[in-house]
Short mmCIF file of C-alpha atoms in Angstrom, two decimals:
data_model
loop_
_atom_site.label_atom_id
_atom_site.label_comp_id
_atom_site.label_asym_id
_atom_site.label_seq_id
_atom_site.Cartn_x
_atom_site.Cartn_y
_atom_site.Cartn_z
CA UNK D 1 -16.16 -1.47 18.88
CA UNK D 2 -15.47 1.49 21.48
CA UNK D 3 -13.39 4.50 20.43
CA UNK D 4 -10.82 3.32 23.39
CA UNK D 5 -9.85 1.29 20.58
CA UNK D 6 -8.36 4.23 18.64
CA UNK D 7 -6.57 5.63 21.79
CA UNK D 8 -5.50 9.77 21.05
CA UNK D 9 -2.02 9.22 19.35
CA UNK D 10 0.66 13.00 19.63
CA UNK D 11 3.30 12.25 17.23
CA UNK D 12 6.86 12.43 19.85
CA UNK D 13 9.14 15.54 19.00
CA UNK D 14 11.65 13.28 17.56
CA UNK D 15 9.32 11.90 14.73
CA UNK D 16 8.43 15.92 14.21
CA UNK D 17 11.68 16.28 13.88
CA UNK D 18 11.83 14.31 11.19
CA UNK D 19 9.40 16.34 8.96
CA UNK D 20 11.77 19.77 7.59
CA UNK D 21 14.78 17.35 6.55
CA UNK D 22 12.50 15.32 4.66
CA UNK D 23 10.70 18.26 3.47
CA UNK D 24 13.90 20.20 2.52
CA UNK D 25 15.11 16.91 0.53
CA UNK D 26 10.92 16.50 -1.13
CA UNK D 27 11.68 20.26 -2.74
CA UNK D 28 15.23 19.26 -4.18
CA UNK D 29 14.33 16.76 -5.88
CA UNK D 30 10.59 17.10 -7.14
CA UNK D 31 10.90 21.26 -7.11
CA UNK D 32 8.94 22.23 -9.70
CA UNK D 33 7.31 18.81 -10.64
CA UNK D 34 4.05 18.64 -12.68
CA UNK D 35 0.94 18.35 -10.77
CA UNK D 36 -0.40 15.76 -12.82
CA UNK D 37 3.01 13.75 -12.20
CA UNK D 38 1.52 14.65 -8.30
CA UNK D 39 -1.46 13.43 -8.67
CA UNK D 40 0.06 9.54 -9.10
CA UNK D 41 0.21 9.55 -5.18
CA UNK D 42 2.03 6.89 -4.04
CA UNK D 43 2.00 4.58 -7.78
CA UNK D 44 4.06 7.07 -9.39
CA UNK D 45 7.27 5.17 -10.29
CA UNK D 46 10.71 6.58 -10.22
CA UNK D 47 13.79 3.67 -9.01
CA UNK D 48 16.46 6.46 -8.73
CA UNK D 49 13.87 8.62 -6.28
CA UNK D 50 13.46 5.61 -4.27
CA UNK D 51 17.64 5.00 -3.89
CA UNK D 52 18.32 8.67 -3.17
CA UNK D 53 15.45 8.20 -0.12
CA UNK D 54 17.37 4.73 0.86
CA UNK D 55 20.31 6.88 0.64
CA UNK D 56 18.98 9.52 3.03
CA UNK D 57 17.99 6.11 5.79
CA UNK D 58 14.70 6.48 5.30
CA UNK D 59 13.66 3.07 4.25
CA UNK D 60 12.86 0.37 6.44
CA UNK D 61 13.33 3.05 9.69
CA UNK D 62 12.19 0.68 12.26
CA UNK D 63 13.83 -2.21 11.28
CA UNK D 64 17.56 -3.22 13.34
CA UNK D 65 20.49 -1.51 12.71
CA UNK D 66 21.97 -5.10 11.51
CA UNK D 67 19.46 -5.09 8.60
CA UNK D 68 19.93 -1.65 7.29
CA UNK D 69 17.12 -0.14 9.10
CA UNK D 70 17.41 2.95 11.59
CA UNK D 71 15.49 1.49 15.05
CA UNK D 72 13.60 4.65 14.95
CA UNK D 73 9.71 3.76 16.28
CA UNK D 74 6.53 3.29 13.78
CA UNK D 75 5.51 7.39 14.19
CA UNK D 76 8.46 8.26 13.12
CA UNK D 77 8.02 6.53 9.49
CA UNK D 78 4.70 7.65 10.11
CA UNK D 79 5.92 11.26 9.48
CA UNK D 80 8.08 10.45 7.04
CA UNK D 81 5.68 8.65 4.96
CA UNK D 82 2.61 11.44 5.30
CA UNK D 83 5.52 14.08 3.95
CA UNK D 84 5.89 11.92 0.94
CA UNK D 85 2.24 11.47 0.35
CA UNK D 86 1.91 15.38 0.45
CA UNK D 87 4.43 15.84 -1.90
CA UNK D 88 2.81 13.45 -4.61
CA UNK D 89 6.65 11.90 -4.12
CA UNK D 90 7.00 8.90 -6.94
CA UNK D 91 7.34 5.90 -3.91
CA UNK D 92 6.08 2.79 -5.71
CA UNK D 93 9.57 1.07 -6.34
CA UNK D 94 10.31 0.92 -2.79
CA UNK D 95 6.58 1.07 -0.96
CA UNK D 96 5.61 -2.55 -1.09
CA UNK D 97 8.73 -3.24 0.66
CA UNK D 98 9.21 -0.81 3.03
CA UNK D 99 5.47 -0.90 4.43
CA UNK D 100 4.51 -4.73 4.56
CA UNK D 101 7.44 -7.21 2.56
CA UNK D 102 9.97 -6.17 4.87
CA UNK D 103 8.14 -6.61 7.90
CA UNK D 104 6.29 -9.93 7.30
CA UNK D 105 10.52 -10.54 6.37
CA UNK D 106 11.17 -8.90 9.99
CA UNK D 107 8.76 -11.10 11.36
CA UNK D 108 8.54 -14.57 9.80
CA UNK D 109 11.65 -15.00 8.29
CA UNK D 110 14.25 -16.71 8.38
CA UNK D 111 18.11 -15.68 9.21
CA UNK D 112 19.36 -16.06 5.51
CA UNK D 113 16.20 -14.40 4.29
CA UNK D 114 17.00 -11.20 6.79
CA UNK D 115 20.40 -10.45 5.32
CA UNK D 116 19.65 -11.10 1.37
CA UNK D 117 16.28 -9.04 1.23
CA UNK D 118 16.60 -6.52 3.93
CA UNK D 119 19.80 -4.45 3.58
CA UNK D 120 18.85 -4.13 0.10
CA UNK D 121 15.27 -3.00 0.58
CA UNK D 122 16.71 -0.56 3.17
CA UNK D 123 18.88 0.95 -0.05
CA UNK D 124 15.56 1.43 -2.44
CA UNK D 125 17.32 -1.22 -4.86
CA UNK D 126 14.89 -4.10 -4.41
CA UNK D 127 11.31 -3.93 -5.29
CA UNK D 128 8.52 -6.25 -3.96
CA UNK D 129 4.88 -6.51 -5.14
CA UNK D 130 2.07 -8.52 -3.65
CA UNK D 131 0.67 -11.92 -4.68
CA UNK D 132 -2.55 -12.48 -2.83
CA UNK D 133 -5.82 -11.58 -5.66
CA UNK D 134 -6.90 -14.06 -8.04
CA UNK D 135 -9.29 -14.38 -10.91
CA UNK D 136 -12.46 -16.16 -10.13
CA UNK D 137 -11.92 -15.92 -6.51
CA UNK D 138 -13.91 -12.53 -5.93
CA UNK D 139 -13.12 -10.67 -3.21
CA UNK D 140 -12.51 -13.94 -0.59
CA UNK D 141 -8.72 -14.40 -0.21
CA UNK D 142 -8.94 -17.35 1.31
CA UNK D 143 -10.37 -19.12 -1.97
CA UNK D 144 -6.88 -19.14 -3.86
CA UNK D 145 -6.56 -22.01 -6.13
CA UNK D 146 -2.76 -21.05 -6.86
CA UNK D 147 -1.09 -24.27 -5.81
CA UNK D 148 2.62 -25.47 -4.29
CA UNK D 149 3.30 -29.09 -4.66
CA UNK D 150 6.57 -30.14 -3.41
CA UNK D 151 9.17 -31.78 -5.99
CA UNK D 152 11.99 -33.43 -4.25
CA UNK D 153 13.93 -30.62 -2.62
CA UNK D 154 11.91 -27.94 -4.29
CA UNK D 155 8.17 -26.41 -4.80
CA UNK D 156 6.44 -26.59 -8.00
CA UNK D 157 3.68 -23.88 -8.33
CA UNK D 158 1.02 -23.54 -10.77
CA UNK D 159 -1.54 -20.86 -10.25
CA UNK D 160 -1.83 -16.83 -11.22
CA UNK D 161 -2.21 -13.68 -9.42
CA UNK D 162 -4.40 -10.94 -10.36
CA UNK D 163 -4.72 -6.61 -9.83
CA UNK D 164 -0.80 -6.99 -8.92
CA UNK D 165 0.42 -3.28 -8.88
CA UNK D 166 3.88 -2.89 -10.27
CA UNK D 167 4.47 -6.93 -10.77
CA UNK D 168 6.39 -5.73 -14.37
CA UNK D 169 8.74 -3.44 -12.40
CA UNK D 170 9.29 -5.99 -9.45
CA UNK D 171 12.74 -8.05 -8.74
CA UNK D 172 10.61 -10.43 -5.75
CA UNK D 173 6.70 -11.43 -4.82
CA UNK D 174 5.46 -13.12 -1.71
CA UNK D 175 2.79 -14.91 -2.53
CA UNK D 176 -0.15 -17.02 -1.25
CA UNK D 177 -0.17 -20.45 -2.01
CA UNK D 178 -2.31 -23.47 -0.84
CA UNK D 179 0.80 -26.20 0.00
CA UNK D 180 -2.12 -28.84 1.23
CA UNK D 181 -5.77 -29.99 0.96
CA UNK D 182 -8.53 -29.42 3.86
CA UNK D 183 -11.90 -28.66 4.04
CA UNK D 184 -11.33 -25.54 6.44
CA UNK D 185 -10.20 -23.17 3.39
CA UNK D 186 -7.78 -20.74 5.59
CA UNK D 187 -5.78 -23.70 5.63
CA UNK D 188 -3.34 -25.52 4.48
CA UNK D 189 -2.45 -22.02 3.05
CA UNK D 190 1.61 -20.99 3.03
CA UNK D 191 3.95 -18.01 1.76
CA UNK D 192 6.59 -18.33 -0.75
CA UNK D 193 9.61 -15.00 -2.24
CA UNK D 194 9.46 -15.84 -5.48
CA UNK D 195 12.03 -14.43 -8.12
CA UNK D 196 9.82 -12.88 -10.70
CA UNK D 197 12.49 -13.48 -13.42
CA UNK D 198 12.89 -17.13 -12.58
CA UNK D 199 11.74 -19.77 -15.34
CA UNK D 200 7.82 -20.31 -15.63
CA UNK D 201 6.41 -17.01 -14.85
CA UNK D 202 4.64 -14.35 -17.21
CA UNK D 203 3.70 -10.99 -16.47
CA UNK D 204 0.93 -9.36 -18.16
CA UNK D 205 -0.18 -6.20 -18.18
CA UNK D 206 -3.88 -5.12 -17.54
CA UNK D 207 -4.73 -1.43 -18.97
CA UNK D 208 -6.64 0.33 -16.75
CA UNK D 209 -9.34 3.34 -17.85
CA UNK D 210 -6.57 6.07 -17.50
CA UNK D 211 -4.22 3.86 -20.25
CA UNK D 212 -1.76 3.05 -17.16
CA UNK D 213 -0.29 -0.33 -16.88
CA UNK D 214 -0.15 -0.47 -13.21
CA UNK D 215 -1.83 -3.88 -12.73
CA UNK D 216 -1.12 -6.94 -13.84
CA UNK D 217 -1.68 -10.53 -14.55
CA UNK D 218 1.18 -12.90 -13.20
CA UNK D 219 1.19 -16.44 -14.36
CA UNK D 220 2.81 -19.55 -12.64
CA UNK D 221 3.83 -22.35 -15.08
CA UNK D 222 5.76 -25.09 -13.38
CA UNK D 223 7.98 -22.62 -11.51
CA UNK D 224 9.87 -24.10 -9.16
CA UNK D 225 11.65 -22.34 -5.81
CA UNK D 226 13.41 -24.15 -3.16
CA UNK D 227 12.54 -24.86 0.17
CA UNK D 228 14.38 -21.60 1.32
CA UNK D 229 12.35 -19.32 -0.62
CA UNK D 230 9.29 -20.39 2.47
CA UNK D 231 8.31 -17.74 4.36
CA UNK D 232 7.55 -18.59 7.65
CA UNK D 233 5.61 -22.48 8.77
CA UNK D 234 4.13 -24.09 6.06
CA UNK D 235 0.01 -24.05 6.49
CA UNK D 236 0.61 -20.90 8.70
CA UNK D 237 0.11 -18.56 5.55
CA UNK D 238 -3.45 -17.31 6.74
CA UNK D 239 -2.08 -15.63 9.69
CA UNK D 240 0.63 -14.29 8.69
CA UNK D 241 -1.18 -12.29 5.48
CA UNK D 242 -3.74 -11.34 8.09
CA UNK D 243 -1.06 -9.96 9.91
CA UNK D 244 0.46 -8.76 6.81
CA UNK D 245 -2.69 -6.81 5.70
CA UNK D 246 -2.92 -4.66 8.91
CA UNK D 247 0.33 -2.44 7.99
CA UNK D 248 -1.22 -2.47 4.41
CA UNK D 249 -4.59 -0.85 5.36
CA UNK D 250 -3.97 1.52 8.22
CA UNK D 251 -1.41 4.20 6.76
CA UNK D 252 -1.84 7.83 5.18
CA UNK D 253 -1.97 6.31 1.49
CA UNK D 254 -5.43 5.61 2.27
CA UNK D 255 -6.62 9.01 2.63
CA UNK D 256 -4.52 11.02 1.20
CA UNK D 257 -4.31 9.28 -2.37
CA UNK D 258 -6.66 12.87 -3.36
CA UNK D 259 -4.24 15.01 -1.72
CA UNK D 260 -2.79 16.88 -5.03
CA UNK D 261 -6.23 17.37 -6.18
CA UNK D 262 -7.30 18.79 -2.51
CA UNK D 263 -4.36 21.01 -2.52
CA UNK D 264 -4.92 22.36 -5.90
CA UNK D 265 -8.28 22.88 -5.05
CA UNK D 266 -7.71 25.04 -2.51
CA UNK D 267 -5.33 27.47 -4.20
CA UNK D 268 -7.66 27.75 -7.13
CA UNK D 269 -10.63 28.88 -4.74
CA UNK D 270 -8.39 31.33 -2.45
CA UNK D 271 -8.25 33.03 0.55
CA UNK D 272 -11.83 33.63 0.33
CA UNK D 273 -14.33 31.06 -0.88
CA UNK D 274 -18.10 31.55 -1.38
CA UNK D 275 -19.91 29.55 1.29
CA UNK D 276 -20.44 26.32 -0.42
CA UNK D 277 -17.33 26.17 -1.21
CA UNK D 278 -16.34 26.50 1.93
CA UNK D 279 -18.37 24.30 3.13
CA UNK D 280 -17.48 21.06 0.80
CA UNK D 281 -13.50 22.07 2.01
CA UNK D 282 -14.35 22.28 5.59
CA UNK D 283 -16.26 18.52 5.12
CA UNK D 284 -13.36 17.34 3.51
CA UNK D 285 -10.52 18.46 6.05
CA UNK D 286 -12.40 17.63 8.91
CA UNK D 287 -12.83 14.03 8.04
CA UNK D 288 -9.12 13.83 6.86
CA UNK D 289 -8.32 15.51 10.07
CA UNK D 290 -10.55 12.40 11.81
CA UNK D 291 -9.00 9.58 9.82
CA UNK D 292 -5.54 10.82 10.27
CA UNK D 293 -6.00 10.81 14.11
CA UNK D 294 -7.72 7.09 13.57
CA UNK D 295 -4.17 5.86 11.67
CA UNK D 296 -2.15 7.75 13.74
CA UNK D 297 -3.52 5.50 16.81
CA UNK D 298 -3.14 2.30 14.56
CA UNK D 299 0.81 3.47 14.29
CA UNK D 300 0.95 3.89 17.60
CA UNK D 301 -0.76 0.52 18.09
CA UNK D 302 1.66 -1.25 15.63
CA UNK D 303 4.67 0.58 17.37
CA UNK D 304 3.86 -1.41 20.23
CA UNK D 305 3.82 -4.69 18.51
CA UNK D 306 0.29 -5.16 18.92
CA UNK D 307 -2.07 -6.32 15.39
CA UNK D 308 -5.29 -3.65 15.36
CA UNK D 309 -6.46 -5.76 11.65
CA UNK D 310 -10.25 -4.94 12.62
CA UNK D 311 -9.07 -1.09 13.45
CA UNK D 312 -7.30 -0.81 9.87
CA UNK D 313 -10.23 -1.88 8.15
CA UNK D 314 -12.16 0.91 9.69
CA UNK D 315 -9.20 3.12 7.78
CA UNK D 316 -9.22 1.96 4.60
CA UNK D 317 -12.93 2.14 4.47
CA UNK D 318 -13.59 5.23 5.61
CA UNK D 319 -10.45 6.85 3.75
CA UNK D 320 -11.43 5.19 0.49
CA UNK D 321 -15.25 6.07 0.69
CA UNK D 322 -13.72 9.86 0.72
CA UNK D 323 -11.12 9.61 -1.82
CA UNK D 324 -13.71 8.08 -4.41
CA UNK D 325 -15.95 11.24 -3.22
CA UNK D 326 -13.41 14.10 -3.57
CA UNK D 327 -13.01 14.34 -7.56
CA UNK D 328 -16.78 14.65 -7.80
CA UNK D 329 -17.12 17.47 -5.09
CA UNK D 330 -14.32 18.87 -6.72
CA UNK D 331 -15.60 18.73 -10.09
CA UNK D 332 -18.97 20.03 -8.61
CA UNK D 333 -16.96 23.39 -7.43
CA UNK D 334 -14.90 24.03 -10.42
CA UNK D 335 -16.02 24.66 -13.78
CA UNK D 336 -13.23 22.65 -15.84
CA UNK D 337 -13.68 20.06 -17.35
CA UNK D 338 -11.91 16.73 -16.91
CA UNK D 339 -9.67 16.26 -19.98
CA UNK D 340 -6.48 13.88 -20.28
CA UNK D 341 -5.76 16.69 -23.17
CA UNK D 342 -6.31 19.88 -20.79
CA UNK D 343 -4.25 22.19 -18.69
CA UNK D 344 -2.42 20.34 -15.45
CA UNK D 345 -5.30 20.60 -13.33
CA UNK D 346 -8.18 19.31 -15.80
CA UNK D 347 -5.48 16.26 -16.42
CA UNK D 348 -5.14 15.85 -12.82
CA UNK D 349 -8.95 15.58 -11.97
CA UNK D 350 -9.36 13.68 -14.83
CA UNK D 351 -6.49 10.79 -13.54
CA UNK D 352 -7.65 10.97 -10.01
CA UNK D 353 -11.28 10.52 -11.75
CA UNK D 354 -10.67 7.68 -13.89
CA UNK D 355 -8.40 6.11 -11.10
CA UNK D 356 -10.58 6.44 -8.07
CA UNK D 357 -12.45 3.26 -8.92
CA UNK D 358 -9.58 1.40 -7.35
CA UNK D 359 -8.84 2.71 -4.01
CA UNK D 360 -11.60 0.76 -2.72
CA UNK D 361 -10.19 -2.47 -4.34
CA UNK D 362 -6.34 -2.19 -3.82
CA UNK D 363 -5.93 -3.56 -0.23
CA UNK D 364 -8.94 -5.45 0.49
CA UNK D 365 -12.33 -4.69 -0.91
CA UNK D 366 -15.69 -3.06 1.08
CA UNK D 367 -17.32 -5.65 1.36
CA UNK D 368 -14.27 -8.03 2.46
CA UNK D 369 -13.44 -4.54 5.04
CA UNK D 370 -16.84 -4.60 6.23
CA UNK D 371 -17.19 -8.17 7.03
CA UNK D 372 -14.19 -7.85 9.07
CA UNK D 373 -15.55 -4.88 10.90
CA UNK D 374 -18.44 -7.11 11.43
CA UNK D 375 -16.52 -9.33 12.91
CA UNK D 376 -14.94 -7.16 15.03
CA UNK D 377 -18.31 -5.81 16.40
CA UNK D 378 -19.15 -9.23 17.25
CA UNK D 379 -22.32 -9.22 14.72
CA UNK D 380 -20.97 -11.85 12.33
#
């Protein structure tokens, strides 16, 4: 790994000049919004948010015209998603979608699958979640026991997914399936949108420590889709969530999930903090300053169609190693106490505390991140 791999990205004046509209539209509608409503990041939920952004164009931006989308270039989504993140802006209905359904849509689908699932995305009226995680698989994807079995025209699948964020608010999931037996486990691996309101499949809900139903449990019993609801070639699912799990681990979201807590920090110390405070604020800005730069260049990368995967694990993490650090510098700093009962900001240290467990999960976990990286340096 050289660090010509994460060429220097400058963000083009017409993303910039992206950043006051979306701004000026952020303080309309989430003026005066709670900071522990803030410090959801990008899982706070709010369907009517995400149709008033759709509204504005600004969903599924680099996709064609003919889909909905605005052919504007990766940076300049880039811009518009980092202005969301700062906000604490409630994106979950339509972020699935717009960052990584869409575009493994864009990019393996078919014709008829374009113009059903893509207009709408672009509109913030259809929500997607991810089926990939399973119980008793650990941490290696490629170890999925959910099965398709083809039944006359159709696919019968059996299986569950696992840690599936927002499956109870979802309309669609694309899933991984193994469609065939062989002893090399990435394949035989395939794809499928599935309807989660179709016949056969139960959500259920999995608490997590701050009483959030985020994740959840999705069962497969006999559910059958047809052979239109494949994504892509059949055995090619391996590569395409590989590809798929590039423009999942390389944007903002993974370093900025702390950002309301950062921010609030700062204001309570001031203008003029004692030197360790300054100190512990200068640590954390610098590295957010070096990670942005590092997804910045993976943006830039993507924009040109190329698939950095070993580059976005460096991301993810880096940025997650951080944002599990920041509530306990924080908390080291301040004298509150974290308290779901407290004032805003001991409930919003307390959420980001309870919650930070999972950013190193959510998207891939260390270890699976570091074996890639491994990879990458040509040591595994």
């Amino acid at each position: 790994m050289t660090l010509s791999r994460f060429p220097l990205c400058t963000l083009p004046p017409e993303a910039e000049a992206l950043r006051e509209p979306v701004r000026a539209f952020l303080r309309q509608e989430l003026g005066g919004r709670p900071h522990t409503k803030a410090g959801k990041s990008w899982m706070g939920y709010d369907a009517e948010f995400s149709r008033k952004l759709g509204a504005k164009g600004w969903i599924g931006v680099t996709w064609p015209k003919r889909h909905g989308g605005g052919e504007m270039s990766a940076l300049s989504r880039y811009v518009i998603v980092e202005e969301l993140l700062a906000a604490g802006a409630p994106v979950i209905a339509h972020w699935i979608a717009d960052r990584q359904s869409g575009p493994l849509i864009l990019r393996y689908g078919t014709e008829a699958q374009k113009e059903f699932f893509l207009p709408a995305i672009c509109r913030g009226e259809m929500a997607f979640c991810i089926g990939m995680s399973e119980s008793d698989s650990g941490s290696d994807l490629a170890s999925i026991r959910t099965r398709a079995r083809r039944a006359g025209g159709a696919w019968r699948i059996n299986g569950a997914k696992i840690w599936t964020s927002n499956a109870h608010r979802c309309d669609y999931m694309i899933t991984l399936v193994r469609t065939s037996d062989s002893p090399e486990k990435h394949q035989g691996l395939s794809q499928f949108l599935i309807d989660l309101k179709a016949p056969g499949i139960t959500v259920r809900p999995i608490r997590d420590l701050t009483g959030d139903n985020s994740f959840n449990e999705v069962v497969f019993q006999d559910v059958l889709v047809s052979d239109d609801s494949l994504v892509g070639q059949e055995g090619n699912g391996w590569a395409q969530v590989v590809a798929e799990l590039a423009l999942e681990r390389s944007g903002p979201e993974r370093f900025l999930s702390c950002h309301a807590l950062v921010k609030e920090l700062i204001d309570r110390l001031g203008p003029k903090p004692d030197a360790r405070s300054a100190i512990v604020v200068g640590g954390i800005v610098s590295k957010l300053a070096v990670y942005r730069q590092m997804s910045l260049s993976i943006a830039a990368r993507l924009n040109k169609g190329e698939n950095p995967a070993t580059e976005a694990a460096y991301v993810k993490d880096l940025g997650t190693t951080l944002e599990q650090d920041i509530p306990e510098m924080v908390h080291g700093l301040m004298e509150s106490t974290p308290s779901l009962d407290g004032e805003d900001y001991e409930q919003l240290l307390a959420y980001i505390t309870q919650f930070a467990p999972s950013f190193s999960l959510r998207g891939g976990t260390r270890e699976i991140l570091r074996g890639i990286i491994a990879r990458g340096l040509g040591v595994r």
